[in-house]
Amino acid sequence: MYHLARPKTDTVEEALAAAISSVGTADFIPTGLDYLRYIAPFRGCLLTLLNGTRRPVHLYDNVRVERRAEVVDRYLDGAYLLDPFYVAYRDHAPCDALRLNDVAPDRFQQSTYFKQYYHSIRLRDEMAILIDLPAGKHLFYSIGRLIDEPRFTAREITEFRRVLPIFSALNRRHFVHETYNSGPSEEGVPAEEIDAALARFGTDHLTEREREIASLILKGHSSKSIARIISISPGTVKIHRKNMYRKLQISSQSELFSLFLSALSGIERV
């Protein structure tokens, strides 16, 4: 038996009125989320600002305090580069409501990233809402359901898309005068540095092709998917993977993931 979070107001009209009234106040994000819960109930939310290759800027989350270092901080420190929604954003995904299954690689649920950021927080499903802002920036609402809750349905995504113009307009009005907490979190790492982290990973030990395959493995692609993307056979992918693990002196994807995060932590902040 699951218990999804329900809105605080009695009607969707009251929820929308409350969201409109909260524009420009500190209550806007939770009140806006309460409006969305009339469309499809959910619990968790992480809101970030995306700006090209720059590190995402944290705007809001309702993650428990004791879980923030492992879930939110580690994500913002660089693991976001493996997030299927962030990859979709970098591939110019439209401003829309998207389900995880719409953007995830074929073996994403077997990836260490999935196990780290889904199993550890008992997250069953996730959807994203992307909203464009002036100056090429975007809001990324990550909305989650826990392991004892149902997945988002196609009908619910359709309903989210139906109200997206309203929700987007409210967000644009609210954030038009925001400074987005621009500071070290946004400007601290040069864009080209953090964006090139995956491509540069393992430079001292791996060939260019092995680094490319490592990047795709970390994102959750299977050998068949990798073979299709880079136009080689699955058998050749497996050989590259074996050689890559030998050179890095590791034996599992979890160790590869740990090496990648360690490499990110070594990027010098300015």
mmCIF file of C-alpha atoms in Angstrom:
data_model
loop_
_atom_site.group_PDB
_atom_site.id
_atom_site.type_symbol
_atom_site.label_atom_id
_atom_site.label_comp_id
_atom_site.label_asym_id
_atom_site.label_seq_id
_atom_site.Cartn_x
_atom_site.Cartn_y
_atom_site.Cartn_z
ATOM 1 C CA MET A 1 0.000 0.000 0.000
ATOM 2 C CA TYR A 2 1.516 3.336 -1.017
ATOM 3 C CA HIS A 3 0.736 6.791 0.286
ATOM 4 C CA LEU A 4 1.484 9.581 -2.162
ATOM 5 C CA ALA A 5 1.829 13.158 -0.986
ATOM 6 C CA ARG A 6 -1.415 15.057 -1.442
ATOM 7 C CA PRO A 7 -1.950 18.797 -2.006
ATOM 8 C CA LYS A 8 -2.678 21.021 0.979
ATOM 9 C CA THR A 9 -5.567 22.911 -0.632
ATOM 10 C CA ASP A 10 -9.078 21.573 -1.263
ATOM 11 C CA THR A 11 -9.278 22.230 -5.015
ATOM 12 C CA VAL A 12 -6.951 22.647 -7.983
ATOM 13 C CA GLU A 13 -8.298 26.175 -8.450
ATOM 14 C CA GLU A 14 -7.270 27.059 -4.886
ATOM 15 C CA ALA A 15 -3.847 25.503 -5.456
ATOM 16 C CA LEU A 16 -3.347 27.549 -8.618
ATOM 17 C CA ALA A 17 -4.522 30.725 -6.878
ATOM 18 C CA ALA A 18 -2.041 30.081 -4.049
ATOM 19 C CA ALA A 19 0.782 29.543 -6.559
ATOM 20 C CA ILE A 20 -0.062 32.787 -8.352
ATOM 21 C CA SER A 21 -0.185 34.687 -5.050
ATOM 22 C CA SER A 22 3.194 33.284 -3.979
ATOM 23 C CA VAL A 23 5.078 34.499 -7.072
ATOM 24 C CA GLY A 24 8.015 36.605 -5.901
ATOM 25 C CA THR A 25 7.979 35.154 -2.372
ATOM 26 C CA ALA A 26 9.954 32.440 -0.588
ATOM 27 C CA ASP A 27 6.854 30.220 -0.682
ATOM 28 C CA PHE A 28 6.665 30.010 -4.467
ATOM 29 C CA ILE A 29 8.467 26.710 -5.080
ATOM 30 C CA PRO A 30 6.654 24.583 -2.443
ATOM 31 C CA THR A 31 3.344 26.238 -3.358
ATOM 32 C CA GLY A 32 3.949 25.637 -7.058
ATOM 33 C CA LEU A 33 4.787 22.007 -6.348
ATOM 34 C CA ASP A 34 1.551 21.706 -4.384
ATOM 35 C CA TYR A 35 -0.282 22.809 -7.530
ATOM 36 C CA LEU A 36 1.520 20.114 -9.546
ATOM 37 C CA ARG A 37 0.458 17.473 -7.023
ATOM 38 C CA TYR A 38 -3.113 17.974 -8.202
ATOM 39 C CA ILE A 39 -1.980 16.736 -11.588
ATOM 40 C CA ALA A 40 -0.110 13.704 -10.238
ATOM 41 C CA PRO A 41 0.940 13.282 -6.579
ATOM 42 C CA PHE A 42 4.639 12.830 -5.735
ATOM 43 C CA ARG A 43 7.058 13.324 -2.839
ATOM 44 C CA GLY A 44 10.613 14.271 -3.704
ATOM 45 C CA CYS A 45 11.807 17.275 -5.697
ATOM 46 C CA LEU A 46 15.175 18.767 -6.620
ATOM 47 C CA LEU A 47 15.205 22.050 -8.534
ATOM 48 C CA THR A 48 18.341 23.268 -10.281
ATOM 49 C CA LEU A 49 19.221 25.996 -12.748
ATOM 50 C CA LEU A 50 20.939 24.795 -15.926
ATOM 51 C CA ASN A 51 23.119 27.134 -17.940
ATOM 52 C CA GLY A 52 24.895 25.435 -20.808
ATOM 53 C CA THR A 53 28.043 23.655 -19.682
ATOM 54 C CA ARG A 54 28.182 25.322 -16.272
ATOM 55 C CA ARG A 55 27.677 23.359 -13.116
ATOM 56 C CA PRO A 56 23.955 23.236 -12.151
ATOM 57 C CA VAL A 57 22.940 25.736 -9.480
ATOM 58 C CA HIS A 58 20.924 24.373 -6.574
ATOM 59 C CA LEU A 59 17.643 26.237 -6.028
ATOM 60 C CA TYR A 60 15.507 23.899 -3.893
ATOM 61 C CA ASP A 61 15.177 20.361 -2.573
ATOM 62 C CA ASN A 62 13.139 18.511 0.030
ATOM 63 C CA VAL A 63 15.697 15.752 0.633
ATOM 64 C CA ARG A 64 16.132 14.767 4.276
ATOM 65 C CA VAL A 65 19.042 16.560 5.943
ATOM 66 C CA GLU A 66 20.915 13.358 6.738
ATOM 67 C CA ARG A 67 20.799 12.343 3.044
ATOM 68 C CA ARG A 68 21.827 15.649 1.459
ATOM 69 C CA ALA A 69 25.587 15.034 1.356
ATOM 70 C CA GLU A 70 25.193 11.692 -0.407
ATOM 71 C CA VAL A 71 22.301 12.602 -2.680
ATOM 72 C CA VAL A 72 22.311 16.339 -3.465
ATOM 73 C CA ASP A 73 25.918 17.413 -2.828
ATOM 74 C CA ARG A 74 27.468 14.475 -4.660
ATOM 75 C CA TYR A 75 25.131 15.048 -7.587
ATOM 76 C CA LEU A 76 26.086 18.722 -7.846
ATOM 77 C CA ASP A 77 29.790 17.924 -7.420
ATOM 78 C CA GLY A 78 29.813 16.222 -10.799
ATOM 79 C CA ALA A 79 27.685 13.079 -10.865
ATOM 80 C CA TYR A 80 25.033 15.111 -12.719
ATOM 81 C CA LEU A 81 27.131 14.562 -15.852
ATOM 82 C CA LEU A 82 25.787 10.986 -15.858
ATOM 83 C CA ASP A 83 22.157 11.968 -15.246
ATOM 84 C CA PRO A 84 20.033 10.945 -18.290
ATOM 85 C CA PHE A 85 17.944 14.112 -17.939
ATOM 86 C CA TYR A 86 21.056 16.317 -17.913
ATOM 87 C CA VAL A 87 22.433 14.419 -20.929
ATOM 88 C CA ALA A 88 19.090 14.967 -22.690
ATOM 89 C CA TYR A 89 19.269 18.676 -21.832
ATOM 90 C CA ARG A 90 22.779 18.916 -23.293
ATOM 91 C CA ASP A 91 21.452 17.142 -26.398
ATOM 92 C CA HIS A 92 18.884 19.949 -26.730
ATOM 93 C CA ALA A 93 15.828 18.167 -25.359
ATOM 94 C CA PRO A 94 12.715 20.360 -25.716
ATOM 95 C CA CYS A 95 11.201 22.164 -22.746
ATOM 96 C CA ASP A 96 8.741 19.509 -21.710
ATOM 97 C CA ALA A 97 7.670 16.985 -19.085
ATOM 98 C CA LEU A 98 9.776 13.836 -19.537
ATOM 99 C CA ARG A 99 9.776 10.415 -17.899
ATOM 100 C CA LEU A 100 13.027 8.671 -17.021
ATOM 101 C CA ASN A 101 12.218 5.890 -19.492
ATOM 102 C CA ASP A 102 11.994 8.510 -22.245
ATOM 103 C CA VAL A 103 15.675 9.449 -21.938
ATOM 104 C CA ALA A 104 17.561 6.683 -20.069
ATOM 105 C CA PRO A 105 20.045 4.353 -21.851
ATOM 106 C CA ASP A 106 19.104 0.692 -22.247
ATOM 107 C CA ARG A 107 21.099 -0.588 -19.239
ATOM 108 C CA PHE A 108 20.631 2.436 -17.015
ATOM 109 C CA GLN A 109 19.001 0.434 -14.215
ATOM 110 C CA GLN A 110 22.117 -1.747 -14.040
ATOM 111 C CA SER A 111 24.456 1.239 -13.880
ATOM 112 C CA THR A 112 26.238 2.264 -10.707
ATOM 113 C CA TYR A 113 24.739 5.732 -11.059
ATOM 114 C CA PHE A 114 21.236 4.251 -10.871
ATOM 115 C CA LYS A 115 22.139 2.161 -7.844
ATOM 116 C CA GLN A 116 23.742 5.170 -6.172
ATOM 117 C CA TYR A 117 20.981 7.714 -6.738
ATOM 118 C CA TYR A 118 17.880 5.565 -6.979
ATOM 119 C CA HIS A 119 18.279 2.471 -4.809
ATOM 120 C CA SER A 120 20.030 4.359 -2.015
ATOM 121 C CA ILE A 121 17.144 6.816 -1.666
ATOM 122 C CA ARG A 122 14.493 4.220 -2.502
ATOM 123 C CA LEU A 123 13.476 6.112 -5.617
ATOM 124 C CA ARG A 124 11.256 4.119 -7.972
ATOM 125 C CA ASP A 125 10.654 6.595 -10.761
ATOM 126 C CA GLU A 126 11.539 10.132 -11.793
ATOM 127 C CA MET A 127 10.234 12.710 -14.190
ATOM 128 C CA ALA A 128 11.672 16.029 -15.272
ATOM 129 C CA ILE A 129 10.136 19.354 -16.114
ATOM 130 C CA LEU A 130 12.357 21.639 -18.218
ATOM 131 C CA ILE A 131 11.428 25.318 -18.405
ATOM 132 C CA ASP A 132 13.303 27.868 -20.502
ATOM 133 C CA LEU A 133 14.295 31.202 -18.982
ATOM 134 C CA PRO A 134 15.859 34.332 -20.496
ATOM 135 C CA ALA A 135 19.563 34.369 -21.437
ATOM 136 C CA GLY A 136 19.561 30.691 -22.430
ATOM 137 C CA LYS A 137 19.035 29.349 -18.907
ATOM 138 C CA HIS A 138 16.662 26.550 -17.940
ATOM 139 C CA LEU A 139 14.926 25.344 -14.803
ATOM 140 C CA PHE A 140 15.129 21.602 -14.178
ATOM 141 C CA TYR A 141 12.490 20.206 -11.823
ATOM 142 C CA SER A 142 13.370 16.622 -10.881
ATOM 143 C CA ILE A 143 10.259 15.006 -9.370
ATOM 144 C CA GLY A 144 10.416 11.564 -7.789
ATOM 145 C CA ARG A 145 8.306 8.706 -6.513
ATOM 146 C CA LEU A 146 9.601 6.253 -3.908
ATOM 147 C CA ILE A 147 9.938 2.494 -4.133
ATOM 148 C CA ASP A 148 6.507 1.796 -2.615
ATOM 149 C CA GLU A 149 4.765 4.124 -5.081
ATOM 150 C CA PRO A 150 3.663 3.516 -8.699
ATOM 151 C CA ARG A 151 5.606 4.737 -11.704
ATOM 152 C CA PHE A 152 4.454 7.829 -13.540
ATOM 153 C CA THR A 153 1.944 6.851 -16.207
ATOM 154 C CA ALA A 154 1.666 8.125 -19.761
ATOM 155 C CA ARG A 155 -1.645 9.726 -18.801
ATOM 156 C CA GLU A 156 -0.024 11.633 -15.922
ATOM 157 C CA ILE A 157 2.734 12.901 -18.209
ATOM 158 C CA THR A 158 0.034 14.052 -20.644
ATOM 159 C CA GLU A 159 -1.646 15.956 -17.814
ATOM 160 C CA PHE A 160 1.661 17.532 -16.756
ATOM 161 C CA ARG A 161 2.163 18.671 -20.338
ATOM 162 C CA ARG A 162 -1.351 20.119 -20.393
ATOM 163 C CA VAL A 163 -0.603 22.469 -17.464
ATOM 164 C CA LEU A 164 3.036 23.074 -18.407
ATOM 165 C CA PRO A 165 2.341 26.432 -20.135
ATOM 166 C CA ILE A 166 0.708 27.712 -16.909
ATOM 167 C CA PHE A 167 3.425 26.344 -14.640
ATOM 168 C CA SER A 168 6.170 27.650 -16.936
ATOM 169 C CA ALA A 169 4.638 31.140 -17.030
ATOM 170 C CA LEU A 170 4.490 31.234 -13.222
ATOM 171 C CA ASN A 171 8.149 30.204 -12.971
ATOM 172 C CA ARG A 172 9.290 32.764 -15.525
ATOM 173 C CA ARG A 173 7.451 35.497 -13.651
ATOM 174 C CA HIS A 174 8.913 34.386 -10.317
ATOM 175 C CA PHE A 175 12.504 33.939 -11.480
ATOM 176 C CA VAL A 176 12.707 37.007 -13.710
ATOM 177 C CA HIS A 177 14.321 39.052 -10.931
ATOM 178 C CA GLU A 178 16.181 36.193 -9.221
ATOM 179 C CA THR A 179 19.978 36.197 -9.069
ATOM 180 C CA TYR A 180 19.969 32.380 -8.944
ATOM 181 C CA ASN A 181 22.508 32.415 -6.137
ATOM 182 C CA SER A 182 25.184 32.940 -8.759
ATOM 183 C CA GLY A 183 28.499 32.588 -7.005
ATOM 184 C CA PRO A 184 31.123 29.883 -6.456
ATOM 185 C CA SER A 185 28.656 27.059 -7.225
ATOM 186 C CA GLU A 186 28.000 28.460 -10.688
ATOM 187 C CA GLU A 187 31.222 30.253 -11.525
ATOM 188 C CA GLY A 188 33.751 28.221 -9.540
ATOM 189 C CA VAL A 189 34.655 25.744 -12.288
ATOM 190 C CA PRO A 190 35.359 26.886 -15.840
ATOM 191 C CA ALA A 191 32.696 25.577 -18.197
ATOM 192 C CA GLU A 192 35.134 23.758 -20.446
ATOM 193 C CA GLU A 193 36.728 22.028 -17.442
ATOM 194 C CA ILE A 194 33.627 20.393 -16.014
ATOM 195 C CA ASP A 195 32.171 19.685 -19.461
ATOM 196 C CA ALA A 196 35.331 17.862 -20.539
ATOM 197 C CA ALA A 197 35.560 15.745 -17.368
ATOM 198 C CA LEU A 198 34.181 12.586 -18.954
ATOM 199 C CA ALA A 199 36.272 12.949 -22.107
ATOM 200 C CA ARG A 200 39.420 13.606 -20.079
ATOM 201 C CA PHE A 201 38.818 10.809 -17.571
ATOM 202 C CA GLY A 202 41.624 8.225 -17.693
ATOM 203 C CA THR A 203 43.804 10.233 -20.085
ATOM 204 C CA ASP A 204 47.013 8.989 -18.462
ATOM 205 C CA HIS A 205 46.097 5.326 -18.935
ATOM 206 C CA LEU A 206 43.415 4.888 -21.607
ATOM 207 C CA THR A 207 43.202 5.383 -25.330
ATOM 208 C CA GLU A 208 40.709 7.850 -26.771
ATOM 209 C CA ARG A 209 38.375 4.989 -27.768
ATOM 210 C CA GLU A 210 38.611 3.434 -24.292
ATOM 211 C CA ARG A 211 37.747 6.781 -22.681
ATOM 212 C CA GLU A 212 34.757 7.099 -25.005
ATOM 213 C CA ILE A 213 33.556 3.640 -24.010
ATOM 214 C CA ALA A 214 34.134 4.389 -20.314
ATOM 215 C CA SER A 215 31.916 7.450 -20.636
ATOM 216 C CA LEU A 216 29.099 5.435 -22.216
ATOM 217 C CA ILE A 217 29.413 2.653 -19.634
ATOM 218 C CA LEU A 218 29.140 5.184 -16.819
ATOM 219 C CA LYS A 219 25.990 6.616 -18.400
ATOM 220 C CA GLY A 220 24.362 3.170 -18.448
ATOM 221 C CA HIS A 221 24.752 1.923 -22.026
ATOM 222 C CA SER A 222 25.037 -1.792 -22.763
ATOM 223 C CA SER A 223 27.736 -3.259 -25.017
ATOM 224 C CA LYS A 224 25.196 -3.473 -27.863
ATOM 225 C CA SER A 225 24.153 0.154 -27.377
ATOM 226 C CA ILE A 226 27.784 1.321 -27.257
ATOM 227 C CA ALA A 227 28.570 -0.683 -30.388
ATOM 228 C CA ARG A 228 25.671 0.958 -32.197
ATOM 229 C CA ILE A 229 26.675 4.475 -31.096
ATOM 230 C CA ILE A 230 30.351 4.257 -32.074
ATOM 231 C CA SER A 231 29.928 1.810 -34.992
ATOM 232 C CA ILE A 232 31.950 -1.182 -33.790
ATOM 233 C CA SER A 233 30.924 -4.725 -32.865
ATOM 234 C CA PRO A 234 29.724 -5.682 -29.345
ATOM 235 C CA GLY A 235 32.647 -8.098 -29.143
ATOM 236 C CA THR A 236 35.110 -5.278 -29.763
ATOM 237 C CA VAL A 237 33.393 -3.222 -27.055
ATOM 238 C CA LYS A 238 33.915 -6.074 -24.591
ATOM 239 C CA ILE A 239 37.601 -6.300 -25.511
ATOM 240 C CA HIS A 240 38.035 -2.543 -24.970
ATOM 241 C CA ARG A 241 36.200 -2.815 -21.650
ATOM 242 C CA LYS A 242 38.451 -5.669 -20.480
ATOM 243 C CA ASN A 243 41.600 -3.741 -21.464
ATOM 244 C CA MET A 244 40.263 -0.585 -19.812
ATOM 245 C CA TYR A 245 39.597 -2.344 -16.516
ATOM 246 C CA ARG A 246 43.062 -3.950 -16.627
ATOM 247 C CA LYS A 247 44.794 -0.605 -17.209
ATOM 248 C CA LEU A 248 42.847 1.076 -14.407
ATOM 249 C CA GLN A 249 43.393 -1.937 -12.127
ATOM 250 C CA ILE A 250 39.687 -2.335 -11.413
ATOM 251 C CA SER A 251 37.194 -5.155 -11.893
ATOM 252 C CA SER A 252 33.726 -3.566 -11.743
ATOM 253 C CA GLN A 253 31.611 -0.655 -12.885
ATOM 254 C CA SER A 254 31.279 0.532 -9.287
ATOM 255 C CA GLU A 255 35.055 0.940 -9.113
ATOM 256 C CA LEU A 256 34.985 2.797 -12.428
ATOM 257 C CA PHE A 257 32.295 5.088 -11.001
ATOM 258 C CA SER A 258 34.387 5.762 -7.884
ATOM 259 C CA LEU A 259 37.442 6.596 -9.998
ATOM 260 C CA PHE A 260 35.364 8.994 -12.070
ATOM 261 C CA LEU A 261 34.018 10.821 -9.001
ATOM 262 C CA SER A 262 37.546 10.994 -7.572
ATOM 263 C CA ALA A 263 38.764 12.528 -10.832
ATOM 264 C CA LEU A 264 35.987 15.130 -10.634
ATOM 265 C CA SER A 265 36.919 16.055 -7.088
ATOM 266 C CA GLY A 266 40.418 16.830 -8.307
ATOM 267 C CA ILE A 267 39.246 19.622 -10.615
ATOM 268 C CA GLU A 268 40.705 22.836 -9.267
ATOM 269 C CA ARG A 269 38.213 25.472 -8.112
ATOM 270 C CA VAL A 270 39.044 29.083 -8.878
#
